[in-house]
PDB file of C-alpha atoms in Angstrom:
ATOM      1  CA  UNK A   1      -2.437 -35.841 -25.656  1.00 62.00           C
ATOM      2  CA  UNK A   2      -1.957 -36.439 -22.012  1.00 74.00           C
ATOM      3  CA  UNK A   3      -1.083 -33.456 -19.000  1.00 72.00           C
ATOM      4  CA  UNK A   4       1.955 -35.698 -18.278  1.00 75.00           C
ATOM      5  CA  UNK A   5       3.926 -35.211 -21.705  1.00 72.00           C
ATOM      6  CA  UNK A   6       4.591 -31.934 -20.102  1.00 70.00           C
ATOM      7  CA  UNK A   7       6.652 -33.582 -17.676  1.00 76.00           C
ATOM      8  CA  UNK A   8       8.632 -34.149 -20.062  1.00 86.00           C
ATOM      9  CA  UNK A   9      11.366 -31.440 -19.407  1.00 89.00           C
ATOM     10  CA  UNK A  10      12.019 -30.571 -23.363  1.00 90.00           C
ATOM     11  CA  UNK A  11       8.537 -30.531 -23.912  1.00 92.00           C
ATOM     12  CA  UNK A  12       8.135 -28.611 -20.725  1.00 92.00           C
ATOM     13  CA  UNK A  13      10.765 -25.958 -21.937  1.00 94.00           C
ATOM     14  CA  UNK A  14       9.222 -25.675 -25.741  1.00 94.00           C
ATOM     15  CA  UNK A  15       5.146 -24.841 -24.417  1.00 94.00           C
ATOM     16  CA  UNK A  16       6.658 -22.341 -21.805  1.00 94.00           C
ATOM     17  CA  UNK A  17       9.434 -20.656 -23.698  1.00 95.00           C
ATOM     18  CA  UNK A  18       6.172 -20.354 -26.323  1.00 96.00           C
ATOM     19  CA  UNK A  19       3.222 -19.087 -23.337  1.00 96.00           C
ATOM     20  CA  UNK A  20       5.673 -17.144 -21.264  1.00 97.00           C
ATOM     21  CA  UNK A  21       5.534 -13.653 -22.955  1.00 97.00           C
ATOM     22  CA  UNK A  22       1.990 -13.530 -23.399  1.00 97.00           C
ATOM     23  CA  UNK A  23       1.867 -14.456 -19.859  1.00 97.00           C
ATOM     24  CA  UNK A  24       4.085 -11.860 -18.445  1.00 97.00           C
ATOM     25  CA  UNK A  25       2.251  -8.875 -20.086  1.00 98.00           C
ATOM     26  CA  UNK A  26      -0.688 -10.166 -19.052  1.00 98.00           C
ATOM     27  CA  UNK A  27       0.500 -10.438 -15.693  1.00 98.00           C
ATOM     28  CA  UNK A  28       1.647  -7.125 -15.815  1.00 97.00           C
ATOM     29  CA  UNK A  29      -1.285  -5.446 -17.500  1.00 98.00           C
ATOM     30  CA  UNK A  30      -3.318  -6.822 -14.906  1.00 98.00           C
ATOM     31  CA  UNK A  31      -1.565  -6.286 -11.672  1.00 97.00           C
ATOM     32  CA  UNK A  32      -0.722  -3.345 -12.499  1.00 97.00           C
ATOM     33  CA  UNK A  33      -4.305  -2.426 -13.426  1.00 97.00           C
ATOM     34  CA  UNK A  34      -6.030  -4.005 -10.218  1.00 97.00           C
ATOM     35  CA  UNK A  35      -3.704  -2.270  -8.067  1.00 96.00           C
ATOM     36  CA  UNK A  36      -3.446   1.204  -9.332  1.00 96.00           C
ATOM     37  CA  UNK A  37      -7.178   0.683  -9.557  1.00 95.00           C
ATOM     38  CA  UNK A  38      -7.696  -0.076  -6.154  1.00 94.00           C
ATOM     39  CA  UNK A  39      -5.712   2.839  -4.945  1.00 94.00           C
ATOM     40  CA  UNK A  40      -8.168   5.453  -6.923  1.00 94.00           C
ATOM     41  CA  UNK A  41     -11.099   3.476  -5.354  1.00 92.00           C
ATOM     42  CA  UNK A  42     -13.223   6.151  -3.117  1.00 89.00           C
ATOM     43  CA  UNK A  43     -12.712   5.908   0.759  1.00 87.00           C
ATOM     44  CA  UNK A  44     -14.871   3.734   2.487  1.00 85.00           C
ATOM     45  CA  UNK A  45     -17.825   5.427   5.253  1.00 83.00           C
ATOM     46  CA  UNK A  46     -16.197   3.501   7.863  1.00 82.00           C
ATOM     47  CA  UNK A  47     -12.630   2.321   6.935  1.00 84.00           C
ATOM     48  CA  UNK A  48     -11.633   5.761   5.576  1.00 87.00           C
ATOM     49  CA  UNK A  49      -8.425   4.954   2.476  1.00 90.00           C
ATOM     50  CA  UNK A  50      -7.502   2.250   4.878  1.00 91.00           C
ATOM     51  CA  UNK A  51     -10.263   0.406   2.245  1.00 92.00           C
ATOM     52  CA  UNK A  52      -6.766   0.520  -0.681  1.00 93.00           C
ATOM     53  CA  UNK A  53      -5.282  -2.063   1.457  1.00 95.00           C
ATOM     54  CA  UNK A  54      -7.748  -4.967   0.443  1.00 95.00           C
ATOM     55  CA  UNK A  55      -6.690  -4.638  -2.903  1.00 96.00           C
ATOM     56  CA  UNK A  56      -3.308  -6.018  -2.240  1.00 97.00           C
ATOM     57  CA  UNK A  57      -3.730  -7.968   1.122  1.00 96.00           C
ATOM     58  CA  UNK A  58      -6.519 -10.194   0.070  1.00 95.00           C
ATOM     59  CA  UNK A  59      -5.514 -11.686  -3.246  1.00 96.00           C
ATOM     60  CA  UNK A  60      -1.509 -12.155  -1.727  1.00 97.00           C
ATOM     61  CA  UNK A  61      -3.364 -14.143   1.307  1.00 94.00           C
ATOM     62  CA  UNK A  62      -5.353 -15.715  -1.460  1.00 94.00           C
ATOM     63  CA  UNK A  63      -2.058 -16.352  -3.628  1.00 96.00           C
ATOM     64  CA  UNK A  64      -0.197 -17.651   0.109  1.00 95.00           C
ATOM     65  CA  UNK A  65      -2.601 -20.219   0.852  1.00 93.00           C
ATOM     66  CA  UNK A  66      -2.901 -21.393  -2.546  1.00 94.00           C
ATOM     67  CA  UNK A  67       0.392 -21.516  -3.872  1.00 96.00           C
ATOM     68  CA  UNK A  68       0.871 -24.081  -1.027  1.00 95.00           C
ATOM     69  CA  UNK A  69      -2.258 -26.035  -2.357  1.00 94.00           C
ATOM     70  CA  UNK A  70      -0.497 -25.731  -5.877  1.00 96.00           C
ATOM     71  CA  UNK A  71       3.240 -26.879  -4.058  1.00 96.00           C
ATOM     72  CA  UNK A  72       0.836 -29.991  -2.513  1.00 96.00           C
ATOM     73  CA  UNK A  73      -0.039 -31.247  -5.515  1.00 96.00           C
ATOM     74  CA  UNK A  74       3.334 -31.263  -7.251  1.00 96.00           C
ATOM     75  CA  UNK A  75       4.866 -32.680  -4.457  1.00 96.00           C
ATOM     76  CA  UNK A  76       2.146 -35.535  -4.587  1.00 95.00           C
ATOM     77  CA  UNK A  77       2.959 -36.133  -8.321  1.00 95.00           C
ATOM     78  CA  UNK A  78       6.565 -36.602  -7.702  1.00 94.00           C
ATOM     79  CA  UNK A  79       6.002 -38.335  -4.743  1.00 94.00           C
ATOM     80  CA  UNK A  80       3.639 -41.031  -6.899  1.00 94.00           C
ATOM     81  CA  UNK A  81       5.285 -40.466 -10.299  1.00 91.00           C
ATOM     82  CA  UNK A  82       8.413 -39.339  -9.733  1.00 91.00           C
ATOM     83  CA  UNK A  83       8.062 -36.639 -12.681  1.00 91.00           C
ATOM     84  CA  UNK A  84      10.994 -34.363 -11.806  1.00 91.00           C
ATOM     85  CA  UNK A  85       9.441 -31.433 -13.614  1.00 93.00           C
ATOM     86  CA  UNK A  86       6.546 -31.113 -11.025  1.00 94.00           C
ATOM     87  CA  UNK A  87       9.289 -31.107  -7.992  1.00 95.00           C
ATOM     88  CA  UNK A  88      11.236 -28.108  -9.446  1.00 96.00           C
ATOM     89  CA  UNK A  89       7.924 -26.782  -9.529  1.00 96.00           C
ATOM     90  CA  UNK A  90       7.069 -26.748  -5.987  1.00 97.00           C
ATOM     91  CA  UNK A  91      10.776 -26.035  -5.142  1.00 97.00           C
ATOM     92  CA  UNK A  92      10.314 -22.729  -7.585  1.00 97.00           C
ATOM     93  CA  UNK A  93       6.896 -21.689  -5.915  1.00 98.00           C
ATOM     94  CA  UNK A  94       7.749 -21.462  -2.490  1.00 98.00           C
ATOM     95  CA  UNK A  95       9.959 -18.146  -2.282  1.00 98.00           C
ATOM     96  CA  UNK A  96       6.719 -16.412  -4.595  1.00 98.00           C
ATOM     97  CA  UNK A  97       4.502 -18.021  -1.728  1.00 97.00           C
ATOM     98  CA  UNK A  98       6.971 -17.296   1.063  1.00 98.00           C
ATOM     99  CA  UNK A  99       6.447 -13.034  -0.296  1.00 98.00           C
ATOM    100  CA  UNK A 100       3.086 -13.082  -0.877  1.00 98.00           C
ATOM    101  CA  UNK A 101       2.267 -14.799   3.075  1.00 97.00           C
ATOM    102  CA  UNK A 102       5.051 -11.756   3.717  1.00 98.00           C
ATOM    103  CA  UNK A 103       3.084  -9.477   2.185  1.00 98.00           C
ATOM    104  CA  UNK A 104      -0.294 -10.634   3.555  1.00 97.00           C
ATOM    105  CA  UNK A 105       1.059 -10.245   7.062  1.00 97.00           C
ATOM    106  CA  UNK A 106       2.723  -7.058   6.552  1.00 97.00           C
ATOM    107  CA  UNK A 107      -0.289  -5.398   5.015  1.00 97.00           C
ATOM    108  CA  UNK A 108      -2.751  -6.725   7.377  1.00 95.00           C
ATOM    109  CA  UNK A 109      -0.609  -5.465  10.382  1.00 95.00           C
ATOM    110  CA  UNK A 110      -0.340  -1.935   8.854  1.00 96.00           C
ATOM    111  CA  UNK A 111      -3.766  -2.067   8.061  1.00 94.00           C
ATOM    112  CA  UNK A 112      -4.662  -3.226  11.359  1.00 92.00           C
ATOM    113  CA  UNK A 113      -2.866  -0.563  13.806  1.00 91.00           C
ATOM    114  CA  UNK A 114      -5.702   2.253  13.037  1.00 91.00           C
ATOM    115  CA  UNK A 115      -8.489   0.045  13.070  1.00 90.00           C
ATOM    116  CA  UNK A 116      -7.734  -2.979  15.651  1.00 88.00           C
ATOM    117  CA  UNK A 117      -5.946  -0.680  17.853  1.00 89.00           C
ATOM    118  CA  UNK A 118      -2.866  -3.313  17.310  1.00 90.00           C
ATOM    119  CA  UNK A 119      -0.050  -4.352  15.105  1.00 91.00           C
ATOM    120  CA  UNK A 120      -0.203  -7.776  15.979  1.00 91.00           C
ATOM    121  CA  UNK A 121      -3.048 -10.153  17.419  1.00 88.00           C
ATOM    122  CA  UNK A 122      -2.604 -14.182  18.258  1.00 88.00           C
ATOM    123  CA  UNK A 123      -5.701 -14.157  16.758  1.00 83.00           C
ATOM    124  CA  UNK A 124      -6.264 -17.697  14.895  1.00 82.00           C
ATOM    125  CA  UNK A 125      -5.941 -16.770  11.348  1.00 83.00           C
ATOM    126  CA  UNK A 126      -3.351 -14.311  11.817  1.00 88.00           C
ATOM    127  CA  UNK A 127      -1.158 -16.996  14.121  1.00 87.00           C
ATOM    128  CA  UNK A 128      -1.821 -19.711  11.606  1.00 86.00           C
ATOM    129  CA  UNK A 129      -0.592 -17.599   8.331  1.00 90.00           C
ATOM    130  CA  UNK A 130       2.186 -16.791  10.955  1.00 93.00           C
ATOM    131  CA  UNK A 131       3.255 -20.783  11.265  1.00 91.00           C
ATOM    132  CA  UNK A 132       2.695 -20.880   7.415  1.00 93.00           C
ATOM    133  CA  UNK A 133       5.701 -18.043   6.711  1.00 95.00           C
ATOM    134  CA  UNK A 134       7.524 -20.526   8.767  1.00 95.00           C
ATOM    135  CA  UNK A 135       6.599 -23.167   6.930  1.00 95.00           C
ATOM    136  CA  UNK A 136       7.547 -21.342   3.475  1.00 96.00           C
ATOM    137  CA  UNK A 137      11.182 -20.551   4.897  1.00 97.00           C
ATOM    138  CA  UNK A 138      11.796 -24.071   6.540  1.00 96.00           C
ATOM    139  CA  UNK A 139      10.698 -25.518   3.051  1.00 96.00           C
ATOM    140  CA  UNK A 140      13.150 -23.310   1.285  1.00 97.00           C
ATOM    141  CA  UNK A 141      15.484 -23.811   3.643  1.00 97.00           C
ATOM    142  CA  UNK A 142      15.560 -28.266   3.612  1.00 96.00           C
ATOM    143  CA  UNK A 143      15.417 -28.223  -0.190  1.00 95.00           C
ATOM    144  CA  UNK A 144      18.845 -25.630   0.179  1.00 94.00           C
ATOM    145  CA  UNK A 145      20.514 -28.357   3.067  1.00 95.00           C
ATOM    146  CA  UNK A 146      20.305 -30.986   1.072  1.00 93.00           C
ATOM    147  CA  UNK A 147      22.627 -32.126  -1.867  1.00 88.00           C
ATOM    148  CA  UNK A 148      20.863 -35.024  -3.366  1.00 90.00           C
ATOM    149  CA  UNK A 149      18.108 -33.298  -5.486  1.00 89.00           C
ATOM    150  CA  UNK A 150      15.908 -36.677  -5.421  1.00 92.00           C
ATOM    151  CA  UNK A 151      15.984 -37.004  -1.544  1.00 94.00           C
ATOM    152  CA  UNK A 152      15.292 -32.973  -0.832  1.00 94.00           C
ATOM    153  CA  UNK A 153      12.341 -33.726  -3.174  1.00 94.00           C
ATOM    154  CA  UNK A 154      11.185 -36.160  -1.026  1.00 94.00           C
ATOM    155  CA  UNK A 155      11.421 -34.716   2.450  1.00 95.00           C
ATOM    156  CA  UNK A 156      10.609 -30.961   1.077  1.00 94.00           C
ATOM    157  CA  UNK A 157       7.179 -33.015  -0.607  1.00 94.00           C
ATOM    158  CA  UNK A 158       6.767 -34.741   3.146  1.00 94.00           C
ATOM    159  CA  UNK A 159       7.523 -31.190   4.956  1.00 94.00           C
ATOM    160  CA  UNK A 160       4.764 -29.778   2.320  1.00 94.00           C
ATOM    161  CA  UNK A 161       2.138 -32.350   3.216  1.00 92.00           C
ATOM    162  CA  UNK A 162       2.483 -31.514   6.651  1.00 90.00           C
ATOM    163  CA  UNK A 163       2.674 -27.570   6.072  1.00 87.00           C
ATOM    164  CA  UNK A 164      -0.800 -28.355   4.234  1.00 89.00           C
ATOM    165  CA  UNK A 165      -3.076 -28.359   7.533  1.00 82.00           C
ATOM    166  CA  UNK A 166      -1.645 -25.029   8.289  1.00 76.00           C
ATOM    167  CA  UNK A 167      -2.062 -23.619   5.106  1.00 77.00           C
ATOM    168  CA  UNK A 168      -5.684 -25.084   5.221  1.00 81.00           C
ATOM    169  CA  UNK A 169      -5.716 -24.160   8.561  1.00 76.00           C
ATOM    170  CA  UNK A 170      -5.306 -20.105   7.289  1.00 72.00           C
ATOM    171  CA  UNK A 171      -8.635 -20.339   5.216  1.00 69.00           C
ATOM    172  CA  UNK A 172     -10.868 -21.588   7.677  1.00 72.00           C
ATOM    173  CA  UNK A 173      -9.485 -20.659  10.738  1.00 65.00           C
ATOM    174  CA  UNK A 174     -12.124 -18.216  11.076  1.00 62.00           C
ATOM    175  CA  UNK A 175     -14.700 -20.730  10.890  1.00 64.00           C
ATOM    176  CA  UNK A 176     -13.393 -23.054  13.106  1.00 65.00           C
ATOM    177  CA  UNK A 177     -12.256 -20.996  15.966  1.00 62.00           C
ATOM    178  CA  UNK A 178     -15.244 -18.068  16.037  1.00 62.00           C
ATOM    179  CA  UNK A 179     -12.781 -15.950  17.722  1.00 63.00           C
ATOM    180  CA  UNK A 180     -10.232 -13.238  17.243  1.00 65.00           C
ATOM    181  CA  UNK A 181     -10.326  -9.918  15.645  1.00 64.00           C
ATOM    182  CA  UNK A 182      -9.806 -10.689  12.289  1.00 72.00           C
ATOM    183  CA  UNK A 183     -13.304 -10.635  10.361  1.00 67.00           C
ATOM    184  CA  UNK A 184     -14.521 -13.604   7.598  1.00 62.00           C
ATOM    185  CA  UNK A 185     -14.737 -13.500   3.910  1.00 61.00           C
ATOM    186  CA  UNK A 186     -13.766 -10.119   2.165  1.00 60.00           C
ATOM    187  CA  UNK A 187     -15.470 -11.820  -0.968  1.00 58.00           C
ATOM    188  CA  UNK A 188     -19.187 -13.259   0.353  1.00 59.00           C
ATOM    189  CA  UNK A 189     -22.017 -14.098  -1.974  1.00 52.00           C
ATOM    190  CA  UNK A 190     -24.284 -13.805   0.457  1.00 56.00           C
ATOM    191  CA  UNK A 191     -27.281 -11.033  -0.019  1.00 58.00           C
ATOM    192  CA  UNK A 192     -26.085  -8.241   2.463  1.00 59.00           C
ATOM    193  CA  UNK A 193     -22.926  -8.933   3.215  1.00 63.00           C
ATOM    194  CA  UNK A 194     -21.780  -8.444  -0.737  1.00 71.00           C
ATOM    195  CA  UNK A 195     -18.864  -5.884  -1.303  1.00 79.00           C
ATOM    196  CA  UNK A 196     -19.490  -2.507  -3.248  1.00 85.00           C
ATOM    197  CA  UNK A 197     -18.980  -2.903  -7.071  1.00 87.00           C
ATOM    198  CA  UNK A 198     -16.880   0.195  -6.970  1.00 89.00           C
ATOM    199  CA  UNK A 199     -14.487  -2.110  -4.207  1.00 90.00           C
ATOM    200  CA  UNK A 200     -15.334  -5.475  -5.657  1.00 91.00           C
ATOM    201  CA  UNK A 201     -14.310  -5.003  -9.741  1.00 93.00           C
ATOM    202  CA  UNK A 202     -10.750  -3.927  -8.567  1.00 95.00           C
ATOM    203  CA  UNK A 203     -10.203  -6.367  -6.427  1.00 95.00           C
ATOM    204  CA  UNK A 204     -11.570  -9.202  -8.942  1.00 95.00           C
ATOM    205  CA  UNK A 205      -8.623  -7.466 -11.617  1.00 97.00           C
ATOM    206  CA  UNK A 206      -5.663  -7.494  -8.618  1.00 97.00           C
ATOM    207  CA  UNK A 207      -6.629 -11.370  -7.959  1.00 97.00           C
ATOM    208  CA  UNK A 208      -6.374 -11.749 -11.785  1.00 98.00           C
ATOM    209  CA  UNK A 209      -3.106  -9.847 -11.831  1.00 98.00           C
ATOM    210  CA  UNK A 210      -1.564 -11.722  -8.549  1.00 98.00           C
ATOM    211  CA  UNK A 211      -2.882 -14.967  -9.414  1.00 98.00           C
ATOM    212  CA  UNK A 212      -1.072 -14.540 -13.757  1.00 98.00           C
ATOM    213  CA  UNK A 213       1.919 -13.148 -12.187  1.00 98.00           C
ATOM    214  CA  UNK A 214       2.333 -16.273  -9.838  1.00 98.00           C
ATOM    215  CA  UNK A 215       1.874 -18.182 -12.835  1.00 98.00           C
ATOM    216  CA  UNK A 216       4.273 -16.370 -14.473  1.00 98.00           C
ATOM    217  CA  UNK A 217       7.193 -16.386 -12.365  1.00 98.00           C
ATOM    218  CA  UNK A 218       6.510 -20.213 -11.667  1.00 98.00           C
ATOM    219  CA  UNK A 219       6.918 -21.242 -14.780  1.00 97.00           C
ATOM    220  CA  UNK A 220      10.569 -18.871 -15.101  1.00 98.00           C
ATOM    221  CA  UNK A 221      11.727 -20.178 -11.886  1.00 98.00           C
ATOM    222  CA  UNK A 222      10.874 -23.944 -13.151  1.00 97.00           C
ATOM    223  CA  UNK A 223      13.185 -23.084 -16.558  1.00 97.00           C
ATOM    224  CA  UNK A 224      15.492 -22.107 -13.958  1.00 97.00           C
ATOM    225  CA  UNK A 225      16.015 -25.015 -12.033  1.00 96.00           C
ATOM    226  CA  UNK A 226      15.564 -26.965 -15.231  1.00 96.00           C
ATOM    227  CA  UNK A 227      18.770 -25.235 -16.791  1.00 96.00           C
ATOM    228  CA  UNK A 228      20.534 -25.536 -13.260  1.00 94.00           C
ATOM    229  CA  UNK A 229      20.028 -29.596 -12.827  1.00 93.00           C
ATOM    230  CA  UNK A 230      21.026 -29.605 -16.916  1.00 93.00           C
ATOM    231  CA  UNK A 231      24.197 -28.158 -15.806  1.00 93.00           C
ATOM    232  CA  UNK A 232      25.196 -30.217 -12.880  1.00 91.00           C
ATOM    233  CA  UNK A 233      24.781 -33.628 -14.395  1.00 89.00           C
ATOM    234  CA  UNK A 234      27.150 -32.071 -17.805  1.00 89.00           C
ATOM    235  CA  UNK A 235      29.200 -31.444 -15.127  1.00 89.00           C
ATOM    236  CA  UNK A 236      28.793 -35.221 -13.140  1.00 87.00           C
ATOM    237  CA  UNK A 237      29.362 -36.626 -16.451  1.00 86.00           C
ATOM    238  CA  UNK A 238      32.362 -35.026 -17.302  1.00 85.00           C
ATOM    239  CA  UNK A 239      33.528 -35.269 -13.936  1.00 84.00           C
ATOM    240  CA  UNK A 240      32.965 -39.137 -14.358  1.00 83.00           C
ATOM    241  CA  UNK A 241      34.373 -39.816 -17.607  1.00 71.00           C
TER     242      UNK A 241
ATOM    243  CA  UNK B   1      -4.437  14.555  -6.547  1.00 65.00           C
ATOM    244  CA  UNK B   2      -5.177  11.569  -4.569  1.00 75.00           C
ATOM    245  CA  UNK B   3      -6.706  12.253  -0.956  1.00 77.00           C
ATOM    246  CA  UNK B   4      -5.728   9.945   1.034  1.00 84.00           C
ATOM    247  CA  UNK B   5      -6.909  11.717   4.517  1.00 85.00           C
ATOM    248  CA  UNK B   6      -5.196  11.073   8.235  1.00 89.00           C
ATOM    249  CA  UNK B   7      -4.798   7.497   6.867  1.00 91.00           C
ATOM    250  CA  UNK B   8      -1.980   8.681   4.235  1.00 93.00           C
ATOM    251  CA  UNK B   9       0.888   7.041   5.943  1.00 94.00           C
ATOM    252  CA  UNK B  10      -0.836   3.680   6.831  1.00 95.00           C
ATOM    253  CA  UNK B  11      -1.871   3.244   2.841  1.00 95.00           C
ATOM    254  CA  UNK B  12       1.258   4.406   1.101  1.00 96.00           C
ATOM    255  CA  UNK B  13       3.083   2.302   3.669  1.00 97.00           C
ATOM    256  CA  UNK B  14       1.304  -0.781   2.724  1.00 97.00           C
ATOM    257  CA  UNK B  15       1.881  -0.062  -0.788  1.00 97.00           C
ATOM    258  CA  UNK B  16       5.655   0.816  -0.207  1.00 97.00           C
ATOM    259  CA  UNK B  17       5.929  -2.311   1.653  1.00 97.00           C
ATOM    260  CA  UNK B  18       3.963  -4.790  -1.093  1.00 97.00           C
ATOM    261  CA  UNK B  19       5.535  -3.141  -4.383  1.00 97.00           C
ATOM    262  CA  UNK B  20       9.044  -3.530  -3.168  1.00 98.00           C
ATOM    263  CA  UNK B  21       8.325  -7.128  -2.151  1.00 98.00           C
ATOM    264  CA  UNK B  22       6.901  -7.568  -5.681  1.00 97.00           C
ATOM    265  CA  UNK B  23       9.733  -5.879  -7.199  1.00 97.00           C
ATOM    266  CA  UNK B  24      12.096  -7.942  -5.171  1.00 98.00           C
ATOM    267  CA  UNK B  25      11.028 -11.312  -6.101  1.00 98.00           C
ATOM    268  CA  UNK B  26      10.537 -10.293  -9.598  1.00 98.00           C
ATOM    269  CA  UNK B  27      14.014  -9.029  -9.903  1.00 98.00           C
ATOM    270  CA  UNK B  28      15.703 -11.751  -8.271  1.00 98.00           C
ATOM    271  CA  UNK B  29      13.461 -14.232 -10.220  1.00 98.00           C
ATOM    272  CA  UNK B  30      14.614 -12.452 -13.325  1.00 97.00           C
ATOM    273  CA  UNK B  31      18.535 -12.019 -12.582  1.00 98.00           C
ATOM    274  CA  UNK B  32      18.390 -15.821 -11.175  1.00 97.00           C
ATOM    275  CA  UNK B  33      17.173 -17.569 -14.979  1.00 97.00           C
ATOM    276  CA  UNK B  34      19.796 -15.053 -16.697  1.00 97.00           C
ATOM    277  CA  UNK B  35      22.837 -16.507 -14.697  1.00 97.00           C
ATOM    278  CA  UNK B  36      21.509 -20.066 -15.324  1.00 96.00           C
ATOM    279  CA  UNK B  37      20.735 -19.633 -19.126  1.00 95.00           C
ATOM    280  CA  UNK B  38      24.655 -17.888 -19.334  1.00 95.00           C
ATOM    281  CA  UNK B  39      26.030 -20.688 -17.473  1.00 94.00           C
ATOM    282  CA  UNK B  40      24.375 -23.797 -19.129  1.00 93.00           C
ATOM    283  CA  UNK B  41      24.969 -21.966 -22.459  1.00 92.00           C
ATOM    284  CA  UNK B  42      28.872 -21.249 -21.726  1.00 91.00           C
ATOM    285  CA  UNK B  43      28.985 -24.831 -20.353  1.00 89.00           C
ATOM    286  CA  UNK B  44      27.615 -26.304 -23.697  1.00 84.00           C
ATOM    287  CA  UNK B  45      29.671 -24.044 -25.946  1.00 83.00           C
ATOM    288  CA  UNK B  46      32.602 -24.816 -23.968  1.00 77.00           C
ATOM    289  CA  UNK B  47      32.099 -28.067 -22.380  1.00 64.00           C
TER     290      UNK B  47
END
């Protein structure tokens, strides 16, 4: 069996119609979870309950940067194969990508007006996930302008490889530029610098439960544009003959 | 009761803020594959 039967947009309906509730309670169960957990988390020495705010501004910065990664990919695989199922896929990613880098920014400015001092910083990694909302809307906003699904799969797939050195741009902006307020890893290995278990299990469940729900609402938006392209060409052909 | 301390505002904010985001694109992902399914099912009953 090959990964590219499931571009196969019957086939592609059949295994998701099938995974899709077990997904969604899943998703549920564990966003919920990692979230409510994170708010009952103790106050940190130094943060104070600012500390609740890591469980849902990390994993949606984690979720922004890679649901672009995810949107690369299936733009490269229509852009080689021209499978048609992996370009509704990166066309039904971005608005869940476009929240979560809206969610990331929002947090992490609400979060950062106690302790920066400051709502907003040009700070690298801050300006960068900045240019990569930007990127999410202009995305949404070609593959909406144009009327020929095939070509607004191509430019949207050229506008994503572009969008990709910002999005890479977000995760290791801090290492590049060793400026700006905004501090490394929340999630190091390193001997030291580890996270509290009573901080780090939570956030380990929320990055579950962001990362299933993603998954989730991918594969309903895919259906989605799968049942909408089924409908325009019933109507083309009727329209033709 | 949860005690949030002088921070109260800047944490239920934040969670205010990311829930109805969450709720938002859930709902409108929700409402957008029910209008398709009734549509290419009307179409194909009809059509």
């Amino acid at each position: 069996m090959s990964i590219w039967e499931y571009a196969n947009p019957v086939k592609f309906m059949r295994v998701s119609g099938a995974v899709l509730p077990w997904l969604v309670a899943t998703a549920a169960i564990c966003t919920t979870g990692g979230v409510a957990w994170g708010f009952l988390t103790p106050e940190d020495y130094r943060q104070g309950s600012t500390v609740k705010i890591v469980f849902l501004h990390v994993p949606a910065a984690m979720m922004a940067i890679n649901i672009w990664v995810m949107m690369l990919v299936a733009s490269l695989i229509w852009l080689i194969r021209r499978h048609h199922v992996s370009a509704l896929a990166a066309k039904a990613a971005a608005p869940v990508g476009a929240v979560m880098t809206l969610i990331a920014l929002a947090t992490g400015a609400i979060w950062g007006q106690p302790m920066w001092g400051t709502w907003w910083e040009w700070d690298p990694r801050l300006t960068s996930f900045l240019i990569l909302l930007l990127f999410y809307i202009g995305y949404i906003a070609l593959w909406s302008s144009i009327e020929d699904a095939d070509s607004a799969a191509d430019l949207t797939g050229v506008l994503c490889l572009v969008g990709s050195v910002f999005a890479l741009l977000s995760r290791y902006a801090v290492m590049f530029w060793n400026q700006g307020l905004h501090q490394g890893a929340s999630l190091s290995v390193a001997e030291g610098e580890r996270m509290s278990a009573v901080y780090r299990y939570p956030l380990y469940l929320s990055m579950l439960g962001f990362l299933l729900l993603f998954l989730a609402l991918v594969l309903i938006r895919t259906r989605t544009e799968i049942r909408r392209r089924r409908l325009a060409a019933l109507q083309a052909r009727e329209m033709r003959g | 009761m949860i005690e949030l301390g002088k921070y109260a505002g800047t944490v239920l904010a934040a969670y205010g803020v990311s829930i109805l985001l969450l709720i938002g694109i859930v709902w409108q992902t929700l409402a957008a594959n029910a209008r398709a399914r009734r549509e290419l099912e009307k179409h194909e009953k009809h059509g």
